[in-house]
mmCIF file of C-alpha atoms in Angstrom:
data_model
loop_
_atom_site.group_PDB
_atom_site.id
_atom_site.type_symbol
_atom_site.label_atom_id
_atom_site.label_comp_id
_atom_site.label_asym_id
_atom_site.label_seq_id
_atom_site.Cartn_x
_atom_site.Cartn_y
_atom_site.Cartn_z
ATOM 1 C CA MET A 1 48.842 64.912 26.347
ATOM 2 C CA LEU A 2 49.690 61.167 26.399
ATOM 3 C CA THR A 3 53.507 60.736 25.385
ATOM 4 C CA LYS A 4 56.732 58.859 26.131
ATOM 5 C CA ILE A 5 58.725 60.129 29.209
ATOM 6 C CA VAL A 6 62.246 60.010 29.037
ATOM 7 C CA HIS A 7 65.250 60.811 31.468
ATOM 8 C CA GLY A 8 66.639 64.207 31.243
ATOM 9 C CA GLU A 9 70.240 63.191 30.644
ATOM 10 C CA THR A 10 70.228 59.354 29.555
ATOM 11 C CA GLU A 11 67.182 59.763 27.300
ATOM 12 C CA ASP A 12 66.283 56.384 28.576
ATOM 13 C CA MET A 13 62.403 55.885 28.664
ATOM 14 C CA ILE A 14 60.981 55.981 32.075
ATOM 15 C CA ASP A 15 57.307 55.489 31.389
ATOM 16 C CA ARG A 16 54.302 56.348 29.070
ATOM 17 C CA GLY A 17 52.033 58.739 30.714
ATOM 18 C CA LEU A 18 50.077 61.967 30.657
ATOM 19 C CA VAL A 19 51.708 65.636 30.635
ATOM 20 C CA LEU A 20 49.351 68.103 31.683
ATOM 21 C CA TRP A 21 50.039 72.033 31.330
ATOM 22 C CA PHE A 22 48.489 74.402 33.690
ATOM 23 C CA PRO A 23 49.019 77.969 32.700
ATOM 24 C CA GLY A 24 49.021 80.767 35.338
ATOM 25 C CA PRO A 25 47.342 82.446 36.978
ATOM 26 C CA HIS A 26 44.537 79.851 36.511
ATOM 27 C CA SER A 27 46.667 76.783 38.193
ATOM 28 C CA PHE A 28 46.181 75.777 41.708
ATOM 29 C CA THR A 29 49.111 77.899 42.879
ATOM 30 C CA GLY A 30 48.548 80.707 40.366
ATOM 31 C CA GLU A 31 51.748 79.762 38.672
ATOM 32 C CA ASP A 32 52.700 77.968 35.373
ATOM 33 C CA THR A 33 52.562 74.313 36.261
ATOM 34 C CA ILE A 34 53.350 71.028 34.708
ATOM 35 C CA GLU A 35 51.759 67.731 36.054
ATOM 36 C CA PHE A 36 53.064 64.175 35.175
ATOM 37 C CA HIS A 37 50.727 61.312 35.356
ATOM 38 C CA VAL A 38 52.671 58.128 35.395
ATOM 39 C CA HIS A 39 52.310 54.744 37.025
ATOM 40 C CA GLY A 40 52.708 54.563 40.703
ATOM 41 C CA GLY A 41 55.609 52.004 41.157
ATOM 42 C CA SER A 42 58.405 53.335 43.341
ATOM 43 C CA ALA A 43 60.907 52.738 40.562
ATOM 44 C CA ILE A 44 59.217 54.850 38.145
ATOM 45 C CA VAL A 45 58.684 57.629 40.821
ATOM 46 C CA SER A 46 62.421 57.607 41.752
ATOM 47 C CA ALA A 47 63.268 57.707 38.249
ATOM 48 C CA MET A 48 61.116 60.871 37.634
ATOM 49 C CA TYR A 49 62.656 62.522 40.678
ATOM 50 C CA GLU A 50 66.144 61.772 39.518
ATOM 51 C CA SER A 51 65.381 62.968 35.886
ATOM 52 C CA LEU A 52 63.680 66.103 37.175
ATOM 53 C CA ALA A 53 66.621 66.942 39.638
ATOM 54 C CA THR A 54 69.074 67.235 36.474
ATOM 55 C CA PHE A 55 67.203 70.497 35.586
ATOM 56 C CA PRO A 56 68.607 73.719 37.181
ATOM 57 C CA ASP A 57 66.882 75.355 40.059
ATOM 58 C CA THR A 58 64.632 72.223 40.491
ATOM 59 C CA ARG A 59 64.139 70.641 43.836
ATOM 60 C CA ILE A 60 61.592 68.587 45.964
ATOM 61 C CA ALA A 61 58.586 70.834 47.317
ATOM 62 C CA GLU A 62 58.621 71.133 51.155
ATOM 63 C CA PRO A 63 55.369 69.726 52.879
ATOM 64 C CA GLY A 64 52.393 72.068 52.040
ATOM 65 C CA GLU A 65 54.513 74.220 49.828
ATOM 66 C CA PHE A 66 52.020 74.040 46.965
ATOM 67 C CA THR A 67 49.079 75.063 49.310
ATOM 68 C CA LYS A 68 51.153 77.723 50.691
ATOM 69 C CA ARG A 69 51.887 79.171 47.239
ATOM 70 C CA ALA A 70 48.269 78.933 46.505
ATOM 71 C CA PHE A 71 47.522 81.120 49.572
ATOM 72 C CA TYR A 72 50.117 83.723 48.911
ATOM 73 C CA ALA A 73 48.594 83.922 45.275
ATOM 74 C CA GLY A 74 45.280 84.725 46.552
ATOM 75 C CA LYS A 75 43.779 81.421 45.500
ATOM 76 C CA MET A 76 42.707 80.475 49.086
ATOM 77 C CA ASP A 77 42.405 81.904 52.506
ATOM 78 C CA LEU A 78 43.643 80.227 55.694
ATOM 79 C CA THR A 79 40.328 78.738 56.416
ATOM 80 C CA GLU A 80 40.262 76.902 53.080
ATOM 81 C CA VAL A 81 43.860 75.698 53.614
ATOM 82 C CA GLU A 82 42.966 74.244 56.907
ATOM 83 C CA GLY A 83 39.634 72.734 55.153
ATOM 84 C CA LEU A 84 41.878 71.099 52.496
ATOM 85 C CA ALA A 85 44.208 69.549 55.125
ATOM 86 C CA ASP A 86 41.250 68.326 57.002
ATOM 87 C CA LEU A 87 39.692 66.898 53.772
ATOM 88 C CA ILE A 88 43.149 65.061 53.053
ATOM 89 C CA HIS A 89 43.004 63.538 56.568
ATOM 90 C CA ALA A 90 39.194 62.770 56.686
ATOM 91 C CA GLU A 91 38.431 59.359 57.893
ATOM 92 C CA THR A 92 34.736 59.198 57.981
ATOM 93 C CA GLU A 93 31.999 60.714 55.723
ATOM 94 C CA ALA A 94 30.794 63.440 58.204
ATOM 95 C CA GLN A 95 34.429 64.630 58.469
ATOM 96 C CA ARG A 96 34.925 64.850 54.750
ATOM 97 C CA LYS A 97 31.640 66.783 54.289
ATOM 98 C CA GLN A 98 32.497 69.259 56.963
ATOM 99 C CA ALA A 99 36.042 69.693 55.550
ATOM 100 C CA LEU A 100 34.791 69.891 52.039
ATOM 101 C CA ARG A 101 32.457 72.858 53.051
ATOM 102 C CA GLN A 102 35.331 74.597 54.818
ATOM 103 C CA ALA A 103 37.854 74.050 52.004
ATOM 104 C CA ASN A 104 35.114 75.236 49.318
ATOM 105 C CA GLY A 105 34.913 78.650 51.269
ATOM 106 C CA GLN A 106 31.733 78.404 53.027
ATOM 107 C CA LEU A 107 33.169 79.325 56.430
ATOM 108 C CA SER A 108 35.294 81.948 54.820
ATOM 109 C CA CYS A 109 32.324 83.574 53.571
ATOM 110 C CA PHE A 110 30.739 83.838 56.713
ATOM 111 C CA TYR A 111 33.823 85.443 58.284
ATOM 112 C CA ASN A 112 34.323 87.764 55.557
ATOM 113 C CA GLU A 113 30.704 88.934 55.506
ATOM 114 C CA LEU A 114 31.092 89.618 59.317
ATOM 115 C CA ARG A 115 34.475 91.629 58.616
ATOM 116 C CA THR A 116 32.894 93.442 55.784
ATOM 117 C CA GLN A 117 30.003 94.633 58.104
ATOM 118 C CA LEU A 118 32.643 95.904 60.548
ATOM 119 C CA VAL A 119 34.884 97.554 58.057
ATOM 120 C CA ARG A 120 31.394 99.448 56.835
ATOM 121 C CA ALA A 121 30.710 100.465 60.452
ATOM 122 C CA ILE A 122 34.191 101.742 61.136
ATOM 123 C CA ALA A 123 34.035 103.658 57.953
ATOM 124 C CA SER A 124 30.625 105.389 58.757
ATOM 125 C CA ILE A 125 31.954 106.122 62.303
ATOM 126 C CA GLU A 126 35.216 107.780 61.031
ATOM 127 C CA ALA A 127 32.990 109.563 58.444
ATOM 128 C CA TYR A 128 30.996 111.043 61.148
ATOM 129 C CA ILE A 129 34.228 112.009 63.260
ATOM 130 C CA ASP A 130 35.683 113.733 60.325
ATOM 131 C CA PHE A 131 32.646 115.342 58.581
ATOM 132 C CA ALA A 132 29.913 115.765 61.251
ATOM 133 C CA GLU A 133 30.763 119.446 61.835
ATOM 134 C CA ASP A 134 30.150 120.076 58.151
ATOM 135 C CA GLN A 135 26.910 118.386 58.324
ATOM 136 C CA ASP A 136 27.781 116.039 55.386
ATOM 137 C CA VAL A 137 27.256 113.174 57.627
ATOM 138 C CA ASP A 138 24.109 112.943 60.093
ATOM 139 C CA GLU A 139 23.297 111.070 63.225
ATOM 140 C CA ASP A 140 21.526 108.371 61.340
ATOM 141 C CA ALA A 141 24.956 107.204 59.663
ATOM 142 C CA LEU A 142 26.353 106.787 63.344
ATOM 143 C CA ALA A 143 23.173 104.921 64.518
ATOM 144 C CA GLY A 144 23.164 102.663 61.560
ATOM 145 C CA ALA A 145 26.924 101.750 62.113
ATOM 146 C CA VAL A 146 26.052 100.888 65.923
ATOM 147 C CA GLN A 147 23.259 98.687 64.499
ATOM 148 C CA LYS A 148 25.535 96.848 62.268
ATOM 149 C CA ILE A 149 28.096 96.192 65.239
ATOM 150 C CA ASP A 150 24.985 94.928 67.368
ATOM 151 C CA THR A 151 23.958 92.527 64.652
ATOM 152 C CA VAL A 152 27.468 91.228 64.285
ATOM 153 C CA ILE A 153 27.682 90.483 68.085
ATOM 154 C CA GLU A 154 24.676 88.511 67.953
ATOM 155 C CA GLN A 155 25.873 86.583 65.168
ATOM 156 C CA LEU A 156 29.285 85.881 66.939
ATOM 157 C CA LYS A 157 27.386 84.836 70.015
ATOM 158 C CA VAL A 158 25.360 82.128 68.034
ATOM 159 C CA HIS A 159 28.416 80.978 66.174
ATOM 160 C CA LEU A 160 30.407 80.636 69.378
ATOM 161 C CA ASN A 161 27.506 78.890 71.243
ATOM 162 C CA ASP A 162 27.920 75.617 69.065
ATOM 163 C CA ASN A 163 29.052 73.169 71.796
ATOM 164 C CA ARG A 164 32.097 72.640 70.056
ATOM 165 C CA ARG A 165 30.282 70.363 67.508
ATOM 166 C CA GLY A 166 32.841 71.219 64.475
ATOM 167 C CA GLU A 167 35.857 70.629 66.866
ATOM 168 C CA ARG A 168 34.385 67.388 68.322
ATOM 169 C CA LEU A 169 33.651 66.240 64.574
ATOM 170 C CA ARG A 170 37.055 67.120 63.537
ATOM 171 C CA ASN A 171 38.974 65.359 66.426
ATOM 172 C CA GLY A 172 36.663 62.649 67.056
ATOM 173 C CA VAL A 173 34.146 62.104 69.815
ATOM 174 C CA ARG A 174 35.654 60.797 73.051
ATOM 175 C CA THR A 175 33.440 57.864 74.382
ATOM 176 C CA ALA A 176 34.218 55.922 77.636
ATOM 177 C CA ILE A 177 33.099 52.566 78.099
ATOM 178 C CA VAL A 178 32.575 52.230 81.884
ATOM 179 C CA GLY A 179 31.039 49.959 84.356
ATOM 180 C CA ALA A 180 31.730 47.538 87.190
ATOM 181 C CA PRO A 181 34.313 44.759 86.579
ATOM 182 C CA ASN A 182 33.340 41.883 84.535
ATOM 183 C CA VAL A 183 30.121 43.480 83.063
ATOM 184 C CA GLY A 184 31.416 43.098 79.592
ATOM 185 C CA LYS A 185 33.382 46.356 78.892
ATOM 186 C CA SER A 186 36.191 44.846 76.943
ATOM 187 C CA SER A 187 33.819 42.443 75.212
ATOM 188 C CA LEU A 188 31.788 45.417 73.831
ATOM 189 C CA ILE A 189 34.969 47.167 72.514
ATOM 190 C CA ASN A 190 36.108 43.908 70.828
ATOM 191 C CA LEU A 191 32.736 43.393 69.306
ATOM 192 C CA LEU A 192 32.704 46.900 67.828
ATOM 193 C CA SER A 193 36.183 46.635 66.461
ATOM 194 C CA LYS A 194 35.785 43.012 65.112
ATOM 195 C CA ARG A 195 39.254 42.168 66.793
ATOM 196 C CA ASN A 196 40.647 41.511 70.113
ATOM 197 C CA VAL A 197 41.590 45.118 71.191
ATOM 198 C CA SER A 198 41.281 44.364 74.840
ATOM 199 C CA ILE A 199 41.944 41.347 76.973
ATOM 200 C CA VAL A 200 38.780 39.469 78.132
ATOM 201 C CA THR A 201 39.001 37.210 81.089
ATOM 202 C CA SER A 202 36.786 36.052 84.033
ATOM 203 C CA ILE A 203 39.205 37.727 86.578
ATOM 204 C CA ALA A 204 37.880 41.023 87.726
ATOM 205 C CA GLY A 205 40.385 43.866 87.138
ATOM 206 C CA THR A 206 41.905 42.659 83.931
ATOM 207 C CA THR A 207 41.885 46.098 82.286
ATOM 208 C CA ARG A 208 44.208 48.548 84.091
ATOM 209 C CA ASP A 209 44.856 51.321 81.803
ATOM 210 C CA ILE A 210 42.801 53.340 79.103
ATOM 211 C CA VAL A 211 42.816 51.456 75.911
ATOM 212 C CA GLU A 212 41.729 53.705 72.946
ATOM 213 C CA SER A 213 40.562 52.660 69.589
ATOM 214 C CA HIS A 214 39.450 54.754 66.521
ATOM 215 C CA TYR A 215 36.096 53.884 64.821
ATOM 216 C CA ASP A 216 33.644 55.072 62.197
ATOM 217 C CA ILE A 217 30.058 54.790 63.476
ATOM 218 C CA GLY A 218 27.491 56.158 61.144
ATOM 219 C CA GLY A 219 29.957 58.242 59.362
ATOM 220 C CA TYR A 220 31.122 59.952 62.530
ATOM 221 C CA PRO A 221 34.618 59.683 64.123
ATOM 222 C CA VAL A 222 34.719 58.053 67.446
ATOM 223 C CA ILE A 223 37.551 57.355 69.947
ATOM 224 C CA LEU A 224 36.437 54.607 72.309
ATOM 225 C CA ALA A 225 38.144 54.185 75.580
ATOM 226 C CA ASP A 226 37.995 50.786 77.329
ATOM 227 C CA THR A 227 38.574 51.707 80.987
ATOM 228 C CA ALA A 228 39.266 49.787 84.317
ATOM 229 C CA GLY A 229 36.223 48.255 86.154
ATOM 230 C CA LEU A 230 35.066 50.741 88.595
ATOM 231 C CA ARG A 231 35.113 49.506 92.366
ATOM 232 C CA ALA A 232 35.968 50.682 95.645
ATOM 233 C CA ASP A 233 37.280 47.546 97.344
ATOM 234 C CA THR A 234 40.761 46.724 95.729
ATOM 235 C CA ASN A 235 44.168 46.537 97.450
ATOM 236 C CA ASP A 236 45.940 46.383 94.296
ATOM 237 C CA VAL A 237 47.885 49.367 93.580
ATOM 238 C CA VAL A 238 47.862 49.250 89.775
ATOM 239 C CA GLU A 239 44.265 48.723 89.530
ATOM 240 C CA SER A 240 43.664 51.635 91.801
ATOM 241 C CA GLU A 241 45.564 53.823 89.399
ATOM 242 C CA GLY A 242 43.633 52.374 86.575
ATOM 243 C CA ILE A 243 40.423 53.184 88.229
ATOM 244 C CA ALA A 244 41.366 56.760 89.102
ATOM 245 C CA ARG A 245 42.387 57.247 85.354
ATOM 246 C CA ALA A 246 39.084 55.898 84.203
ATOM 247 C CA ARG A 247 37.156 58.410 86.434
ATOM 248 C CA THR A 248 39.262 61.098 85.209
ATOM 249 C CA TYR A 249 38.681 60.143 81.459
ATOM 250 C CA VAL A 250 34.830 60.017 82.138
ATOM 251 C CA GLU A 251 34.717 63.585 83.318
ATOM 252 C CA SER A 252 36.162 64.756 80.065
ATOM 253 C CA ALA A 253 34.461 62.373 77.694
ATOM 254 C CA ASP A 254 31.930 63.543 75.312
ATOM 255 C CA LEU A 255 29.738 60.297 75.399
ATOM 256 C CA VAL A 256 29.795 57.481 78.192
ATOM 257 C CA LEU A 257 28.479 54.038 77.483
ATOM 258 C CA LEU A 258 27.533 52.795 80.894
ATOM 259 C CA VAL A 259 27.575 48.901 80.764
ATOM 260 C CA VAL A 260 25.380 47.005 83.296
ATOM 261 C CA ASP A 261 25.229 43.251 83.775
ATOM 262 C CA ALA A 262 21.733 42.059 83.028
ATOM 263 C CA SER A 263 21.990 39.110 85.437
ATOM 264 C CA ARG A 264 22.387 41.469 88.274
ATOM 265 C CA ILE A 265 19.480 43.752 87.372
ATOM 266 C CA GLU A 266 17.140 40.926 86.813
ATOM 267 C CA ALA A 267 15.573 40.478 90.320
ATOM 268 C CA ILE A 268 15.486 44.164 91.080
ATOM 269 C CA ASP A 269 12.050 45.683 91.587
ATOM 270 C CA SER A 270 13.078 49.198 90.741
ATOM 271 C CA VAL A 271 15.321 49.734 87.697
ATOM 272 C CA ASP A 272 15.852 53.538 88.335
ATOM 273 C CA ASP A 273 16.809 52.725 92.145
ATOM 274 C CA TYR A 274 19.384 50.214 90.909
ATOM 275 C CA LEU A 275 20.820 52.347 88.395
ATOM 276 C CA GLY A 276 21.047 55.312 90.984
ATOM 277 C CA LYS A 277 23.026 52.930 93.445
ATOM 278 C CA TYR A 278 24.974 51.424 90.687
ATOM 279 C CA LEU A 279 26.359 54.779 89.526
ATOM 280 C CA GLU A 280 27.036 55.769 93.202
ATOM 281 C CA ALA A 281 28.962 52.354 93.603
ATOM 282 C CA LEU A 282 30.952 53.198 90.752
ATOM 283 C CA GLY A 283 31.923 56.410 92.070
ATOM 284 C CA LEU A 284 30.421 58.676 89.276
ATOM 285 C CA THR A 285 28.761 61.890 89.522
ATOM 286 C CA ALA A 286 24.931 62.351 88.571
ATOM 287 C CA ASP A 287 25.855 64.687 85.838
ATOM 288 C CA VAL A 288 27.675 61.832 84.087
ATOM 289 C CA MET A 289 24.082 60.659 83.086
ATOM 290 C CA THR A 290 23.337 63.574 80.839
ATOM 291 C CA ARG A 291 26.212 62.308 78.693
ATOM 292 C CA THR A 292 25.406 58.563 79.105
ATOM 293 C CA LEU A 293 23.892 55.734 77.042
ATOM 294 C CA ILE A 294 23.101 52.684 79.222
ATOM 295 C CA VAL A 295 23.883 49.286 77.764
ATOM 296 C CA LEU A 296 22.402 46.305 79.416
ATOM 297 C CA ASN A 297 24.632 43.488 78.451
ATOM 298 C CA LYS A 298 24.356 39.794 78.873
ATOM 299 C CA CYS A 299 20.566 40.059 78.022
ATOM 300 C CA ASP A 300 20.974 36.465 76.698
ATOM 301 C CA LEU A 301 21.082 35.388 80.276
ATOM 302 C CA LEU A 302 17.810 36.816 81.021
ATOM 303 C CA THR A 303 14.754 34.734 81.594
ATOM 304 C CA SER A 304 11.659 35.725 79.122
ATOM 305 C CA VAL A 305 9.838 37.073 82.044
ATOM 306 C CA ALA A 306 12.604 39.467 83.143
ATOM 307 C CA TYR A 307 13.156 40.406 79.636
ATOM 308 C CA LYS A 308 9.445 41.405 79.112
ATOM 309 C CA ARG A 309 9.738 43.333 82.433
ATOM 310 C CA LEU A 310 12.774 45.174 81.494
ATOM 311 C CA GLU A 311 11.319 46.172 78.125
ATOM 312 C CA GLY A 312 9.115 48.661 79.736
ATOM 313 C CA HIS A 313 12.455 50.681 80.288
ATOM 314 C CA ASP A 314 13.924 50.163 76.913
ATOM 315 C CA SER A 315 14.016 53.918 76.494
ATOM 316 C CA LYS A 316 16.554 54.117 79.266
ATOM 317 C CA PHE A 317 18.973 51.516 77.954
ATOM 318 C CA SER A 318 20.014 49.206 75.028
ATOM 319 C CA PHE A 319 19.788 45.439 75.201
ATOM 320 C CA LEU A 320 23.044 43.820 74.236
ATOM 321 C CA SER A 321 24.586 40.150 74.164
ATOM 322 C CA CYS A 322 28.503 40.498 73.298
ATOM 323 C CA GLN A 323 28.096 36.711 73.218
ATOM 324 C CA ASP A 324 25.725 36.346 70.290
ATOM 325 C CA GLU A 325 25.463 40.068 68.989
ATOM 326 C CA THR A 326 21.956 40.342 69.773
ATOM 327 C CA GLY A 327 20.941 44.125 70.075
ATOM 328 C CA LEU A 328 24.180 45.443 68.478
ATOM 329 C CA ALA A 329 22.486 47.080 65.522
ATOM 330 C CA GLU A 330 19.953 49.042 67.803
ATOM 331 C CA LEU A 331 22.760 50.118 69.967
ATOM 332 C CA LEU A 332 24.776 51.376 67.141
ATOM 333 C CA ASP A 333 21.790 53.258 65.861
ATOM 334 C CA ARG A 334 21.280 54.960 69.311
ATOM 335 C CA VAL A 335 25.059 55.752 69.306
ATOM 336 C CA ARG A 336 24.588 57.361 65.918
ATOM 337 C CA LYS A 337 21.779 59.413 66.881
ATOM 338 C CA ARG A 338 23.518 60.694 69.819
ATOM 339 C CA LEU A 339 26.712 61.452 67.615
ATOM 340 C CA VAL A 340 24.500 63.763 65.366
ATOM 341 C CA GLN A 341 23.506 65.523 68.379
ATOM 342 C CA LEU A 342 27.077 65.929 69.497
ATOM 343 C CA CYS A 343 28.468 66.863 66.061
ATOM 344 C CA GLY A 344 25.809 68.190 64.210
ATOM 345 C CA ASP A 345 24.710 67.345 60.486
ATOM 346 C CA PRO A 346 27.356 68.820 58.294
ATOM 347 C CA SER A 347 25.118 68.083 55.270
ATOM 348 C CA VAL A 348 22.490 70.703 56.333
ATOM 349 C CA GLU A 349 24.018 72.816 58.896
ATOM 350 C CA SER A 350 25.934 76.054 58.421
ATOM 351 C CA PRO A 351 29.465 75.695 58.732
ATOM 352 C CA THR A 352 30.871 75.309 62.527
ATOM 353 C CA ILE A 353 34.094 76.093 64.145
ATOM 354 C CA SER A 354 36.459 73.396 63.660
ATOM 355 C CA GLN A 355 39.694 74.773 64.872
ATOM 356 C CA GLU A 356 40.439 75.947 68.342
ATOM 357 C CA ARG A 357 42.534 78.910 66.604
ATOM 358 C CA HIS A 358 39.190 80.164 65.137
ATOM 359 C CA ARG A 359 37.522 80.011 68.451
ATOM 360 C CA TYR A 360 40.274 82.100 70.194
ATOM 361 C CA HIS A 361 40.243 84.865 67.456
ATOM 362 C CA LEU A 362 36.353 84.984 67.400
ATOM 363 C CA LYS A 363 36.313 85.357 71.219
ATOM 364 C CA GLN A 364 38.897 88.157 70.815
ATOM 365 C CA CYS A 365 36.682 89.825 68.214
ATOM 366 C CA LEU A 366 33.601 89.392 70.369
ATOM 367 C CA SER A 367 35.233 90.940 73.340
ATOM 368 C CA CYS A 368 36.312 93.960 71.473
ATOM 369 C CA LEU A 369 32.842 94.591 70.128
ATOM 370 C CA VAL A 370 31.259 94.088 73.439
ATOM 371 C CA ARG A 371 33.687 96.914 74.886
ATOM 372 C CA PHE A 372 32.704 99.033 72.276
ATOM 373 C CA ARG A 373 29.074 98.626 72.639
ATOM 374 C CA GLU A 374 29.358 99.106 76.441
ATOM 375 C CA TYR A 375 31.248 102.350 76.196
ATOM 376 C CA PHE A 376 28.959 103.764 73.367
ATOM 377 C CA HIS A 377 25.659 103.096 75.193
ATOM 378 C CA GLU A 378 26.805 103.859 78.789
ATOM 379 C CA ILE A 379 28.700 107.197 77.838
ATOM 380 C CA SER A 380 26.556 110.126 76.929
ATOM 381 C CA ALA A 381 27.080 111.441 73.574
ATOM 382 C CA PRO A 382 28.806 114.713 74.451
ATOM 383 C CA ASN A 383 31.347 112.692 76.473
ATOM 384 C CA ARG A 384 32.164 110.168 73.960
ATOM 385 C CA ASP A 385 35.552 109.984 72.427
ATOM 386 C CA LEU A 386 34.696 107.982 69.131
ATOM 387 C CA ALA A 387 38.305 108.181 67.714
ATOM 388 C CA ILE A 388 39.417 106.236 70.822
ATOM 389 C CA ILE A 389 36.947 103.545 71.020
ATOM 390 C CA THR A 390 36.941 102.876 67.356
ATOM 391 C CA HIS A 391 40.378 101.310 67.976
ATOM 392 C CA GLN A 392 38.319 98.450 69.508
ATOM 393 C CA LEU A 393 36.560 97.981 66.124
ATOM 394 C CA ARG A 394 39.799 97.975 64.306
ATOM 395 C CA ASN A 395 41.022 95.183 66.839
ATOM 396 C CA ALA A 396 37.892 93.284 66.135
ATOM 397 C CA VAL A 397 38.487 93.459 62.379
ATOM 398 C CA ARG A 398 42.156 92.222 62.862
ATOM 399 C CA SER A 399 40.978 89.322 64.949
ATOM 400 C CA ILE A 400 38.639 88.147 62.004
ATOM 401 C CA GLY A 401 41.594 88.851 59.599
ATOM 402 C CA LYS A 402 43.779 86.535 61.629
ATOM 403 C CA ILE A 403 41.436 83.813 60.938
ATOM 404 C CA THR A 404 41.146 83.966 57.183
ATOM 405 C CA GLY A 405 44.800 85.422 56.834
ATOM 406 C CA THR A 406 43.898 88.897 55.444
ATOM 407 C CA VAL A 407 44.745 91.713 57.732
ATOM 408 C CA GLU A 408 44.340 94.980 55.818
ATOM 409 C CA THR A 409 43.621 98.348 57.405
ATOM 410 C CA GLU A 410 43.825 100.217 54.146
ATOM 411 C CA GLU A 411 40.139 98.857 53.240
ATOM 412 C CA ILE A 412 38.782 101.227 55.623
ATOM 413 C CA LEU A 413 40.094 104.263 53.968
ATOM 414 C CA ASP A 414 38.989 102.613 50.583
ATOM 415 C CA VAL A 415 35.276 102.312 51.903
ATOM 416 C CA ILE A 416 35.199 105.895 53.116
ATOM 417 C CA PHE A 417 36.385 107.545 49.720
ATOM 418 C CA THR A 418 34.472 105.255 47.441
ATOM 419 C CA HIS A 419 30.996 105.621 49.180
#
């Protein structure tokens, strides 16, 4: 309803806006709710707060309180709550898509299905324990329950073996820009950011510490780190510390942009030999190359003959000139393709693990199920104590329940008596 909104005590008009009534239990929180849609000026908002405070038992909501009330009302589970929080804080398109799928319950549906299968398996096993002697439940029920558990184990293994794509997308892809001094690392980060993030000079060793900046590349969040130029011959204590930090950062980085000076590679007969020696001179391990995109900077300094010779190796690196931005679009396209590999495509892939909390409880769940399966398959039937090892299954169900926020043990009894 569009109406005048007046102060609760003075009856002075505050604004003209919309007043919307959401009766429970169909509101966001499940409670009766009123929303005021007013103009966003700070004076209007302050006046609204002042007016509402005149009503008894009225206070400003605590951070996240409406979402908490929605959770307790059964409107959302914990994964949906976390997805909503991620959606609010999403800064890139890929983050938005992943958070939206989680907030809409797609991850919750997957976990609840796993949990349902385990609850049914426990119910079948306990029915076998209780009623096998009366021959109301045969061996097929037990075998079917164990088969369900084996299926859940395989699903969990696949889900956990995701190379942390969801977490990487949520938190940002840590990307290190490395190379020898004065190859153009700081120029590259300034070019990508369109502003002077790092100091650029002709003096070697200008960058001493890790300089991080956040970017959106092709819809994916990237944390770019400009690092100290890597070299062995320096007597500067501060620069040495910067180099040590750079190498440490590279070891933990998801992606590495290795910058090479084109003018130094121009006269080299073997590009592969040069790159190998270059990497060794920088003090980087060979496994870094599996996470590396090579950027051949200062390509504007190459002669036409040298450029044509190096073009035969263009699958190994990207040509770039930070001076005139030649090759920037091609470099960004390669980076984007690598980001898709690292984070997945949230538009088409199944929801992935986005929180370390989820991963921890899923590992706990898998551990319990594996212990159950090992015991069941290794111990002969007459010597099995199913009542004891079923406790592992209960713990597995609780672990999934801790992810979604539902830990209900009475469901097992309900399944036994209703099926």
